[in-house]
């Protein structure tokens, strides 16, 4: 199976005063092309830091991260930015959309710098994505005129506009009520089904239980992992029970 990400023994520390604190303490992760992975673990265990390290948004102190066959340490800032813009999509808890642009313009903004594609093509793609996630009629709205769930859908469209190989989600459903969260998860699962790898951080057992593999972090390390079949949509209760039991077993 081809790997989209190989991270070996990542170490990352922060200095607080004169104390050095390992936030990532020898983390190794491999993500297959098209895989659907979640990361769980207590607050402060290093989940967001791991996502930033794997996407090259943040440097590491030791170890190695390769993305799509390229060692991130060998790339300059521009090459890293290009890879992030064209091959990675990011969805955060609060979508960082711009206030003075409408929903459509927010979605197409990241790809407008890519002059190989025409503006008309990008707009067409954005409209297709908006339709797919159920916000087709909102393209002219200001971002202050839509709900949290609708805003998150727009954030997903923006993440997908470049046809990324992987979506990084840091608590993408964290700010939503459970119905909206499951709807966003339906969309993310659909995107994954079409071939995009997804790695998402979540505190929600019901979200994690829908993924194929769960990594549990504790104190900057991967404390344990769980592997599931692709989610068929029917055995959520059983999967949630297994995840809850695992978390109890490993004490997180
Ligand atoms: N820039 C920084 N300087 C110092 N310490 C930091 C910095 N960024 C993160 N940390 C520390 O690193 C640890 C891991 O942070 P991280 O944000 O990765 O945790 P997390 O698992 O994502 O937590 P949460 O579930 O609350 O989002 C925390 O103890 C945090 O305080
Ligand atoms: Mg975090």
XYZ file of N, CA and C and ligand atoms in Angstrom:
788
model
N 0.847 -1.217 0.000
C 0.000 0.000 0.000
C 0.874 1.256 0.000
N 0.597 2.195 -0.887
C 1.403 3.416 -0.929
C 1.081 4.301 0.284
N 2.135 4.913 0.833
C 1.954 5.780 2.009
C 1.933 7.233 1.559
N 0.982 7.981 2.068
C 0.979 9.414 1.782
C 1.859 10.154 2.800
N 1.868 9.637 4.046
C 2.724 10.235 5.077
C 3.512 9.144 5.798
N 4.802 9.400 5.938
C 5.606 8.560 6.824
C 6.295 9.498 7.812
N 5.981 9.330 9.075
C 6.637 10.132 10.118
C 7.394 9.165 11.004
N 8.691 9.445 11.164
C 9.522 8.546 11.970
C 10.094 9.282 13.159
N 9.731 8.761 14.329
C 10.383 9.234 15.553
C 10.405 10.744 15.714
N 9.282 11.384 15.499
C 9.245 12.850 15.629
C 9.390 13.250 17.089
N 10.299 14.179 17.294
C 10.446 14.789 18.620
C 10.252 16.285 18.448
N 9.435 16.836 19.313
C 9.253 18.294 19.291
C 9.118 18.778 20.722
N 9.903 19.770 21.056
C 9.837 20.253 22.441
C 9.649 21.754 22.474
N 9.067 22.197 23.561
C 8.934 23.624 23.810
C 9.683 23.932 25.088
N 10.254 25.113 25.108
C 10.937 25.524 26.326
C 10.020 26.478 27.075
N 9.694 26.134 28.274
C 8.910 27.055 29.106
C 9.809 27.426 30.275
N 10.253 28.703 30.274
C 11.274 29.118 31.228
C 12.540 28.351 30.903
N 13.167 27.699 31.865
C 14.333 26.884 31.500
C 14.020 25.388 31.558
N 12.729 25.076 31.509
C 12.351 23.673 31.467
C 12.008 23.262 30.036
N 12.572 22.150 29.607
C 12.262 21.642 28.272
C 11.183 20.578 28.390
N 10.200 20.719 27.500
C 9.023 19.863 27.616
C 8.787 19.191 26.264
N 8.881 17.857 26.218
C 8.654 17.162 24.951
C 7.161 17.022 24.666
N 6.700 17.761 23.687
C 5.283 17.695 23.320
C 5.040 16.492 22.411
N 6.003 16.220 21.530
C 6.001 14.970 20.767
C 7.279 14.243 21.162
N 7.127 13.025 21.611
C 8.232 12.350 22.281
C 8.554 11.029 21.572
N 8.912 11.154 20.274
C 9.227 9.947 19.501
C 7.981 9.326 18.904
N 7.300 10.121 18.057
C 6.054 9.634 17.446
C 6.328 9.141 16.022
N 5.928 7.920 15.738
C 6.026 7.382 14.378
C 4.628 7.056 13.877
N 4.331 7.563 12.682
C 2.993 7.374 12.104
C 3.128 7.117 10.620
N 2.372 6.176 10.106
C 2.294 6.011 8.659
C 0.835 6.103 8.253
N 0.565 6.898 7.233
C -0.807 7.019 6.733
C -0.825 6.524 5.296
N -1.659 5.562 5.023
C -1.784 5.039 3.653
C -2.571 5.998 2.773
N -2.296 5.944 1.488
C -3.125 6.661 0.525
C -4.584 6.291 0.750
N -5.429 7.281 0.874
C -6.861 7.018 0.972
C -7.347 6.507 2.311
N -6.460 6.467 3.298
C -6.870 5.924 4.597
C -7.714 6.933 5.385
N -8.468 6.431 6.342
C -9.359 7.259 7.169
C -8.971 7.025 8.637
N -8.270 8.008 9.194
C -7.652 7.820 10.507
C -8.145 8.901 11.474
N -8.288 8.541 12.732
C -8.569 9.568 13.733
C -7.532 9.516 14.847
N -7.412 10.634 15.540
C -6.472 10.755 16.648
C -7.262 11.213 17.865
N -7.165 10.436 18.933
C -7.836 10.815 20.173
C -6.776 10.963 21.265
N -7.198 11.501 22.397
C -6.266 11.643 23.511
C -6.595 12.868 24.326
N -6.126 12.904 25.557
C -6.457 14.016 26.448
C -5.964 15.354 25.919
N -6.543 16.427 26.416
C -6.100 17.770 26.086
C -4.629 17.916 26.470
N -3.838 18.453 25.548
C -2.416 18.650 25.833
C -1.543 17.452 25.508
N -2.138 16.387 24.955
C -1.338 15.186 24.687
C -0.500 15.307 23.415
N -0.742 16.350 22.613
C 0.103 16.581 21.440
C -0.581 16.353 20.099
N -1.898 16.222 20.101
C -2.621 15.897 18.863
C -2.470 16.997 17.801
N -2.733 18.236 18.201
C -2.630 19.332 17.226
C -1.190 19.503 16.773
N -0.269 19.384 17.708
C 1.151 19.514 17.368
C 1.543 18.452 16.343
N 1.025 17.249 16.502
C 1.310 16.180 15.545
C 0.774 16.544 14.152
N -0.440 17.073 14.103
C -1.016 17.464 12.809
C -0.167 18.551 12.145
N 0.259 19.544 12.960
C 1.084 20.622 12.407
C 2.421 20.073 11.909
N 2.982 19.112 12.623
C 4.280 18.558 12.217
C 4.149 17.741 10.940
N 3.068 16.954 10.853
C 2.912 16.100 9.676
C 2.604 16.901 8.415
N 2.042 18.095 8.600
C 1.692 18.894 7.431
C 2.760 19.932 7.111
N 3.856 19.911 7.855
C 4.947 20.839 7.577
C 4.641 22.264 7.994
N 3.538 22.466 8.749
C 3.215 23.818 9.206
C 4.167 24.229 10.319
N 4.709 23.215 10.975
C 5.578 23.412 12.118
C 6.803 22.534 11.920
N 7.960 23.041 12.246
C 9.169 22.219 12.153
C 9.240 21.224 13.305
N 10.162 20.280 13.181
C 10.358 19.319 14.265
C 11.809 19.389 14.732
N 12.072 18.907 15.932
C 13.430 18.970 16.477
C 14.254 17.753 16.071
N 13.570 16.633 15.914
C 14.281 15.409 15.567
C 13.297 14.473 14.866
N 13.831 13.505 14.118
C 12.978 12.579 13.393
C 12.778 13.048 11.959
N 11.820 12.471 11.274
C 11.650 12.717 9.845
C 10.174 12.638 9.476
N 9.746 13.544 8.589
C 8.402 13.439 8.032
C 8.519 13.451 6.515
N 7.977 12.443 5.860
C 7.911 12.535 4.407
C 6.450 12.549 3.975
N 6.177 13.410 3.009
C 4.832 13.546 2.477
C 4.863 13.251 0.986
N 4.075 12.280 0.558
C 4.002 11.932 -0.857
C 5.400 11.691 -1.437
N 6.231 11.036 -0.636
C 7.568 10.662 -1.106
C 8.633 11.729 -0.958
N 8.293 12.882 -0.371
C 9.307 13.938 -0.228
C 9.553 14.259 1.248
N 10.825 14.260 1.601
C 11.206 14.587 2.972
C 10.974 16.084 3.210
N 10.093 16.413 4.136
C 9.720 17.821 4.346
C 10.924 18.679 4.741
N 11.902 18.059 5.393
C 13.078 18.812 5.838
C 13.914 19.309 4.662
N 13.732 18.685 3.492
C 14.528 19.080 2.324
C 13.840 20.140 1.478
N 12.660 20.571 1.902
C 11.907 21.546 1.111
C 12.047 22.942 1.707
N 12.086 23.961 0.835
C 12.113 25.325 1.361
C 10.683 25.798 1.639
N 10.565 26.992 2.213
C 9.240 27.498 2.618
C 8.253 27.552 1.456
N 8.748 27.954 0.281
C 7.847 28.067 -0.854
C 7.355 26.697 -1.305
N 8.287 25.732 -1.350
C 7.895 24.377 -1.749
C 6.891 23.790 -0.747
N 7.132 24.047 0.536
C 6.206 23.564 1.562
C 4.831 24.196 1.384
N 4.830 25.502 1.143
C 3.550 26.213 0.979
C 2.811 25.684 -0.247
N 3.559 25.414 -1.325
C 2.936 24.881 -2.549
C 2.300 23.519 -2.295
N 3.018 22.668 -1.562
C 2.482 21.340 -1.254
C 1.225 21.464 -0.400
N 1.289 22.350 0.596
C 0.108 22.521 1.457
C -1.086 23.024 0.657
N -0.819 23.922 -0.282
C -1.909 24.529 -1.047
C -2.509 23.559 -2.071
N -1.659 22.677 -2.626
C -2.156 21.841 -3.728
C -2.445 20.403 -3.320
N -1.826 19.912 -2.249
C -1.990 18.493 -1.918
C -2.613 18.226 -0.568
N -2.738 19.287 0.245
C -3.308 19.100 1.582
C -4.514 20.015 1.747
N -5.501 19.518 2.472
C -6.638 20.368 2.828
C -6.738 20.414 4.338
N -7.129 21.568 4.872
C -7.203 21.722 6.328
C -8.591 22.154 6.752
N -9.100 21.471 7.760
C -10.396 21.856 8.314
C -10.225 21.966 9.823
N -10.483 23.145 10.351
C -10.299 23.352 11.789
C -11.648 23.466 12.490
N -11.576 23.529 13.820
C -12.798 23.650 14.618
C -13.588 24.897 14.208
N -12.890 26.000 14.109
C -13.519 27.238 13.629
C -12.924 27.541 12.262
N -13.723 27.458 11.202
C -13.143 27.745 9.886
C -12.634 29.185 9.837
N -11.431 29.360 9.325
C -10.853 30.696 9.273
C -11.155 31.317 7.917
N -12.402 31.757 7.771
C -12.811 32.404 6.526
C -12.739 33.922 6.708
N -12.653 34.623 5.585
C -12.463 36.071 5.660
C -13.800 36.797 5.679
N -13.887 37.796 6.549
C -15.160 38.493 6.776
C -15.612 39.360 5.611
N -14.673 39.914 4.839
C -15.104 40.825 3.775
C -15.368 40.126 2.443
N -15.357 38.784 2.455
C -15.645 38.036 1.224
C -16.879 37.166 1.441
N -17.641 36.950 0.361
C -18.787 36.051 0.499
C -18.308 34.591 0.516
N -19.251 33.686 0.730
C -18.903 32.273 0.878
C -18.167 31.742 -0.361
N -18.703 32.029 -1.534
C -18.075 31.524 -2.764
C -16.630 32.026 -2.893
N -16.441 33.333 -2.688
C -15.090 33.883 -2.839
C -14.122 33.299 -1.806
N -14.630 33.046 -0.606
C -13.785 32.401 0.405
C -13.333 31.024 -0.054
N -14.242 30.308 -0.718
C -13.914 28.943 -1.143
C -12.881 28.941 -2.268
N -13.038 29.890 -3.201
C -12.138 29.847 -4.368
C -10.804 30.557 -4.119
N -10.751 31.367 -3.058
C -9.534 32.155 -2.808
C -8.223 31.352 -2.856
N -8.135 30.194 -2.176
C -6.840 29.498 -2.161
C -6.365 29.067 -3.551
N -7.285 28.755 -4.453
C -6.819 28.262 -5.759
C -6.654 29.363 -6.787
N -7.054 30.571 -6.451
C -6.919 31.663 -7.411
C -5.459 31.974 -7.717
N -4.567 31.581 -6.784
C -3.147 31.837 -7.020
C -2.546 30.829 -7.988
N -3.286 29.759 -8.221
C -2.779 28.708 -9.091
C -3.201 29.031 -10.520
N -2.321 29.724 -11.256
C -2.767 30.273 -12.536
C -2.889 29.255 -13.671
N -2.627 27.981 -13.348
C -2.842 26.973 -14.386
C -4.329 26.711 -14.599
N -5.118 27.001 -13.579
C -6.554 26.763 -13.696
C -7.252 28.090 -13.980
N -8.249 28.059 -14.808
C -8.947 29.308 -15.080
C -9.942 29.595 -13.966
N -10.229 30.884 -13.805
C -11.169 31.309 -12.760
C -12.529 30.651 -12.958
N -12.929 30.517 -14.218
C -14.248 29.921 -14.485
C -14.297 28.467 -14.033
N -13.211 27.743 -14.290
C -13.149 26.345 -13.845
C -13.231 26.224 -12.342
N -12.496 27.115 -11.673
C -12.467 27.061 -10.209
C -13.849 27.359 -9.637
N -14.491 28.364 -10.221
C -15.830 28.729 -9.746
C -16.801 27.577 -9.963
N -16.682 26.943 -11.104
C -17.559 25.799 -11.414
C -17.344 24.666 -10.396
N -16.078 24.419 -10.118
C -15.725 23.383 -9.132
C -16.286 23.737 -7.752
N -16.129 25.015 -7.375
C -16.621 25.469 -6.062
C -18.129 25.275 -5.982
N -18.835 25.598 -7.051
C -20.303 25.454 -7.038
C -20.706 23.992 -6.921
N -19.945 23.114 -7.589
C -20.247 21.678 -7.486
C -20.028 21.189 -6.060
N -18.951 21.669 -5.439
C -18.673 21.266 -4.050
C -19.746 21.793 -3.098
N -20.155 23.056 -3.307
C -21.180 23.650 -2.446
C -22.482 22.879 -2.555
N -22.777 22.439 -3.770
C -23.990 21.657 -3.979
C -23.888 20.340 -3.218
N -22.727 19.723 -3.340
C -22.502 18.438 -2.704
C -22.673 18.500 -1.175
N -22.206 19.595 -0.572
C -22.300 19.688 0.889
C -23.558 20.425 1.353
N -24.400 20.805 0.393
C -25.707 21.369 0.774
C -25.716 22.860 1.079
N -24.799 23.630 0.480
C -24.847 25.083 0.701
C -24.888 25.851 -0.626
N -25.419 25.187 -1.668
C -25.415 25.794 -3.006
C -26.068 27.169 -3.030
N -27.093 27.339 -2.207
C -27.851 28.603 -2.284
C -27.222 29.732 -1.460
N -26.096 29.443 -0.820
C -25.523 30.436 0.106
C -24.314 31.172 -0.457
N -24.025 31.011 -1.745
C -22.734 31.504 -2.232
C -22.520 33.003 -2.062
N -23.611 33.780 -2.086
C -23.434 35.231 -1.964
C -23.520 35.751 -0.544
N -23.769 34.841 0.409
C -23.882 35.292 1.796
C -22.522 35.670 2.364
N -22.563 36.648 3.251
C -21.395 36.975 4.043
C -21.205 35.845 5.064
N -19.991 35.650 5.516
C -19.775 34.524 6.445
C -20.456 34.734 7.800
N -20.888 35.966 8.069
C -21.605 36.218 9.331
C -23.091 35.893 9.195
N -23.519 35.560 7.970
C -24.953 35.327 7.735
C -25.301 33.853 7.571
N -24.424 32.972 8.035
C -24.713 31.530 7.933
C -24.478 30.863 9.297
N -25.006 29.657 9.445
C -24.859 28.945 10.723
C -23.465 28.327 10.852
N -23.163 27.861 12.040
C -21.867 27.219 12.270
C -21.661 25.997 11.383
N -22.716 25.200 11.233
C -22.626 24.012 10.388
C -22.426 24.373 8.923
N -23.132 25.437 8.491
C -22.983 25.881 7.091
C -21.580 26.437 6.859
N -21.078 27.153 7.853
C -19.730 27.708 7.743
C -18.698 26.575 7.640
N -18.913 25.529 8.428
C -17.980 24.404 8.394
C -18.050 23.718 7.020
N -19.254 23.644 6.449
C -19.379 23.079 5.098
C -18.584 23.905 4.097
N -18.654 25.237 4.253
C -17.872 26.112 3.365
C -16.378 25.863 3.574
N -15.988 25.672 4.823
C -14.573 25.380 5.122
C -14.127 24.091 4.446
N -15.019 23.121 4.410
C -14.695 21.847 3.756
C -14.551 22.045 2.250
N -15.451 22.824 1.667
C -15.337 23.113 0.223
C -13.998 23.774 -0.075
N -13.617 24.723 0.785
C -12.347 25.407 0.559
C -11.172 24.424 0.657
N -11.269 23.498 1.614
C -10.198 22.512 1.768
C -10.119 21.582 0.557
N -11.266 21.383 -0.116
C -11.315 20.410 -1.211
C -11.080 20.999 -2.591
N -11.025 22.314 -2.665
C -11.022 22.952 -3.978
C -9.797 22.560 -4.816
N -8.710 22.217 -4.145
C -7.493 21.868 -4.899
C -7.354 20.363 -5.124
N -8.404 19.576 -4.850
C -8.295 18.106 -4.941
C -7.130 17.572 -4.134
N -7.102 17.831 -2.835
C -5.952 17.405 -2.039
C -5.877 15.887 -1.935
N -4.677 15.411 -1.595
C -4.500 13.969 -1.370
C -4.910 13.597 0.031
N -4.884 14.588 0.923
C -5.252 14.309 2.316
C -5.935 15.525 2.930
N -6.883 15.253 3.795
C -7.517 16.306 4.592
C -7.051 16.129 6.037
N -6.521 17.209 6.618
C -6.207 17.237 8.044
C -7.349 17.956 8.745
N -7.996 17.280 9.671
C -9.078 17.929 10.411
C -8.737 17.982 11.883
N -8.611 19.197 12.429
C -8.360 19.307 13.873
C -9.676 19.664 14.553
N -10.323 18.669 15.113
C -11.654 18.797 15.704
C -12.638 19.509 14.765
N -12.783 18.995 13.548
C -13.639 19.684 12.572
C -15.101 19.758 13.005
N -15.503 18.885 13.917
C -16.900 18.912 14.361
C -17.018 19.425 15.795
N -15.888 19.898 16.343
C -15.845 20.251 17.763
C -16.778 21.376 18.177
N -17.088 22.282 17.222
C -17.919 23.428 17.597
C -19.395 23.208 17.243
N -19.725 21.998 16.795
C -21.087 21.778 16.276
C -21.923 20.920 17.226
N -23.238 21.055 17.127
C -24.094 20.155 17.895
C -24.017 18.764 17.274
N -24.545 17.755 17.978
C -24.236 16.391 17.538
C -24.883 16.049 16.197
N -26.030 16.643 15.889
C -26.650 16.369 14.585
C -25.785 16.962 13.459
N -25.401 18.228 13.610
C -24.539 18.850 12.595
C -23.213 18.113 12.506
N -22.694 17.684 13.648
C -21.407 16.979 13.655
C -21.504 15.704 12.827
N -22.580 14.963 12.979
C -22.727 13.723 12.210
C -22.916 14.026 10.726
N -23.604 15.126 10.419
C -23.775 15.491 8.999
C -22.434 15.858 8.360
N -21.620 16.610 9.116
C -20.287 16.959 8.602
C -19.459 15.680 8.449
N -19.621 14.773 9.393
C -18.895 13.502 9.327
C -19.356 12.696 8.108
N -20.640 12.753 7.762
C -21.126 12.082 6.547
C -20.386 12.625 5.317
N -20.212 13.945 5.295
C -19.539 14.576 4.148
C -18.069 14.145 4.100
N -17.429 14.177 5.265
C -16.008 13.796 5.314
C -15.841 12.323 4.902
N -16.766 11.476 5.352
C -16.690 10.050 4.996
C -16.871 9.855 3.488
N -17.747 10.650 2.901
C -17.989 10.597 1.455
C -16.723 10.998 0.677
N -16.089 12.056 1.161
C -14.839 12.526 0.533
C -13.786 11.420 0.598
N -13.714 10.775 1.757
C -12.758 9.680 1.928
C -13.061 8.525 0.986
N -14.341 8.218 0.856
C -14.763 7.124 -0.018
C -14.324 7.365 -1.459
N -14.275 8.646 -1.822
C -13.861 8.993 -3.185
C -12.346 8.996 -3.348
N -11.609 8.670 -2.261
C -10.176 8.444 -2.413
C -9.246 9.362 -1.654
N -9.775 10.412 -1.027
C -8.917 11.326 -0.280
C -8.640 10.750 1.105
N -7.375 10.710 1.493
C -7.058 10.278 2.859
C -7.558 11.341 3.831
N -7.938 10.922 5.013
C -8.407 11.864 6.039
C -7.748 11.501 7.358
N -7.191 12.516 8.036
C -6.761 12.292 9.412
C -7.407 13.366 10.259
N -8.171 12.957 11.235
C -8.858 13.953 12.042
C -8.695 13.714 13.529
N -8.535 14.835 14.224
C -8.459 14.820 15.682
C -9.868 14.984 16.209
N -10.233 14.149 17.162
C -11.558 14.315 17.755
C -11.575 13.852 19.205
N -12.458 14.480 19.990
C -12.692 14.019 21.361
C -13.958 13.167 21.407
N -14.612 13.028 20.254
C -15.947 12.439 20.205
C -15.862 10.966 19.765
N -16.219 10.063 20.657
C -16.133 8.623 20.376
C -16.979 8.263 19.147
N -18.109 8.930 19.007
C -19.002 8.616 17.887
C -18.382 9.002 16.539
N -17.552 10.027 16.557
C -16.838 10.436 15.333
C -15.698 9.448 15.062
N -14.887 9.195 16.074
C -13.724 8.318 15.902
C -14.146 6.915 15.472
N -15.278 6.467 16.009
C -15.734 5.096 15.725
C -16.103 4.895 14.259
N -16.245 5.976 13.523
C -16.558 5.847 12.094
C -15.302 5.731 11.231
N -14.123 5.941 11.831
C -12.903 5.886 11.018
C -12.351 4.456 10.987
N -11.312 4.251 10.160
C -10.752 2.894 10.001
C -9.688 2.575 11.035
N -9.065 3.637 11.550
C -7.979 3.410 12.502
C -7.976 4.558 13.492
N -7.821 4.246 14.740
C -7.767 5.280 15.777
C -6.405 5.213 16.448
N -5.742 6.363 16.521
C -4.486 6.448 17.271
C -4.798 7.198 18.558
N -4.363 6.628 19.668
C -4.600 7.261 20.968
C -3.300 7.866 21.452
N -3.314 9.163 21.681
C -2.097 9.828 22.169
C -2.174 10.082 23.668
N -1.010 9.981 24.280
C -0.901 10.362 25.685
C 0.520 10.844 25.919
N 0.668 11.990 26.547
C 1.988 12.552 26.885
C 2.951 12.550 25.697
N 2.469 12.969 24.555
C 3.355 13.111 23.406
C 3.761 11.818 22.731
N 3.072 10.740 23.074
C 3.367 9.458 22.444
C 2.077 8.828 21.934
N 2.208 7.911 20.955
C 1.054 7.106 20.569
C 0.963 5.979 21.602
N -0.054 6.050 22.432
C -0.174 5.073 23.518
C -0.742 3.755 23.004
N -1.587 3.836 21.972
C -2.212 2.630 21.461
C -2.910 2.942 20.130
N -3.257 1.891 19.404
C -4.000 2.068 18.152
C -5.107 1.043 18.065
N -6.116 1.340 17.295
C -7.196 0.378 17.028
C -7.472 0.373 15.545
N -7.706 -0.805 15.017
C -7.976 -0.936 13.584
C -9.406 -1.440 13.393
N -10.132 -0.816 12.479
C -11.491 -1.259 12.151
C -11.608 -1.531 10.660
N -12.654 -2.234 10.304
C -13.034 -2.327 8.890
C -13.539 -0.953 8.447
N -13.658 -0.747 7.128
C -14.324 0.471 6.654
C -15.733 0.488 7.239
N -16.195 1.655 7.640
C -17.489 1.758 8.303
C -18.629 1.554 7.306
N -19.487 0.599 7.648
C -20.590 0.295 6.732
C -21.812 1.157 7.032
N -21.789 1.831 8.181
C -22.932 2.658 8.550
C -23.901 1.956 9.471
N -23.627 0.691 9.786
C -24.621 -0.038 10.582
C -24.174 -0.391 12.002
N -22.875 -0.585 12.215
C -22.465 -1.118 13.522
C -21.861 -0.068 14.448
N -22.404 1.149 14.412
C -21.802 2.241 15.195
C -21.805 1.945 16.701
N -22.875 1.369 17.214
C -22.953 1.132 18.664
C -21.851 0.183 19.126
N -21.655 -0.891 18.351
C -20.628 -1.864 18.682
C -19.233 -1.225 18.623
N -19.006 -0.426 17.594
C -17.696 0.219 17.444
C -17.451 1.216 18.576
N -18.484 1.979 18.926
C -18.335 2.952 20.017
C -18.012 2.245 21.331
N -18.653 1.122 21.520
C -18.422 0.359 22.746
C -16.960 -0.100 22.814
N -16.467 -0.595 21.668
C -15.065 -1.048 21.625
C -14.093 0.107 21.895
N -14.387 1.270 21.314
C -13.493 2.419 21.516
C -13.506 2.834 22.986
N -14.692 2.890 23.567
C -14.821 3.294 24.969
C -14.069 2.317 25.879
N -14.209 1.026 25.569
C -13.500 0.012 26.377
C -11.991 0.177 26.263
N -11.541 0.422 25.028
C -10.106 0.615 24.800
C -9.593 1.811 25.591
N -10.356 2.903 25.564
C -9.926 4.105 26.273
C -9.857 3.835 27.776
N -10.797 3.060 28.257
C -10.786 2.708 29.674
C -9.556 1.847 29.983
N -9.286 0.869 29.106
C -8.132 -0.026 29.299
C -6.811 0.723 29.375
N -6.641 1.705 28.468
C -5.344 2.386 28.440
C -5.358 3.636 29.306
N -6.469 3.908 29.929
C -6.545 4.983 30.912
C -6.526 6.380 30.322
N -7.248 6.574 29.211
C -7.397 7.953 28.714
C -8.875 8.296 28.520
N 3.919 27.227 21.136
C 3.912 26.513 22.262
N 4.727 26.827 23.286
C 4.765 26.093 24.414
N 4.000 25.014 24.625
C 3.144 24.651 23.636
C 3.045 25.374 22.418
N 2.130 24.774 21.636
C 1.671 23.732 22.349
N 2.283 23.660 23.542
C 2.069 22.629 24.574
O 2.189 21.372 23.964
C 1.276 20.444 24.513
C 0.472 19.783 23.430
O -0.330 20.760 22.792
P -1.368 20.362 21.663
O -2.017 21.626 21.240
O -0.686 19.565 20.621
O -2.371 19.446 22.484
P -3.741 18.763 21.997
O -3.601 17.312 22.236
O -4.072 19.229 20.631
O -4.770 19.351 23.068
P -6.323 19.786 22.874
O -7.121 18.522 22.909
O -6.569 20.646 24.082
O -6.445 20.548 21.605
C 0.459 21.218 25.536
O 0.975 20.956 26.798
C 0.673 22.643 25.134
O 0.574 23.488 26.244
Mg -5.564 20.435 19.839
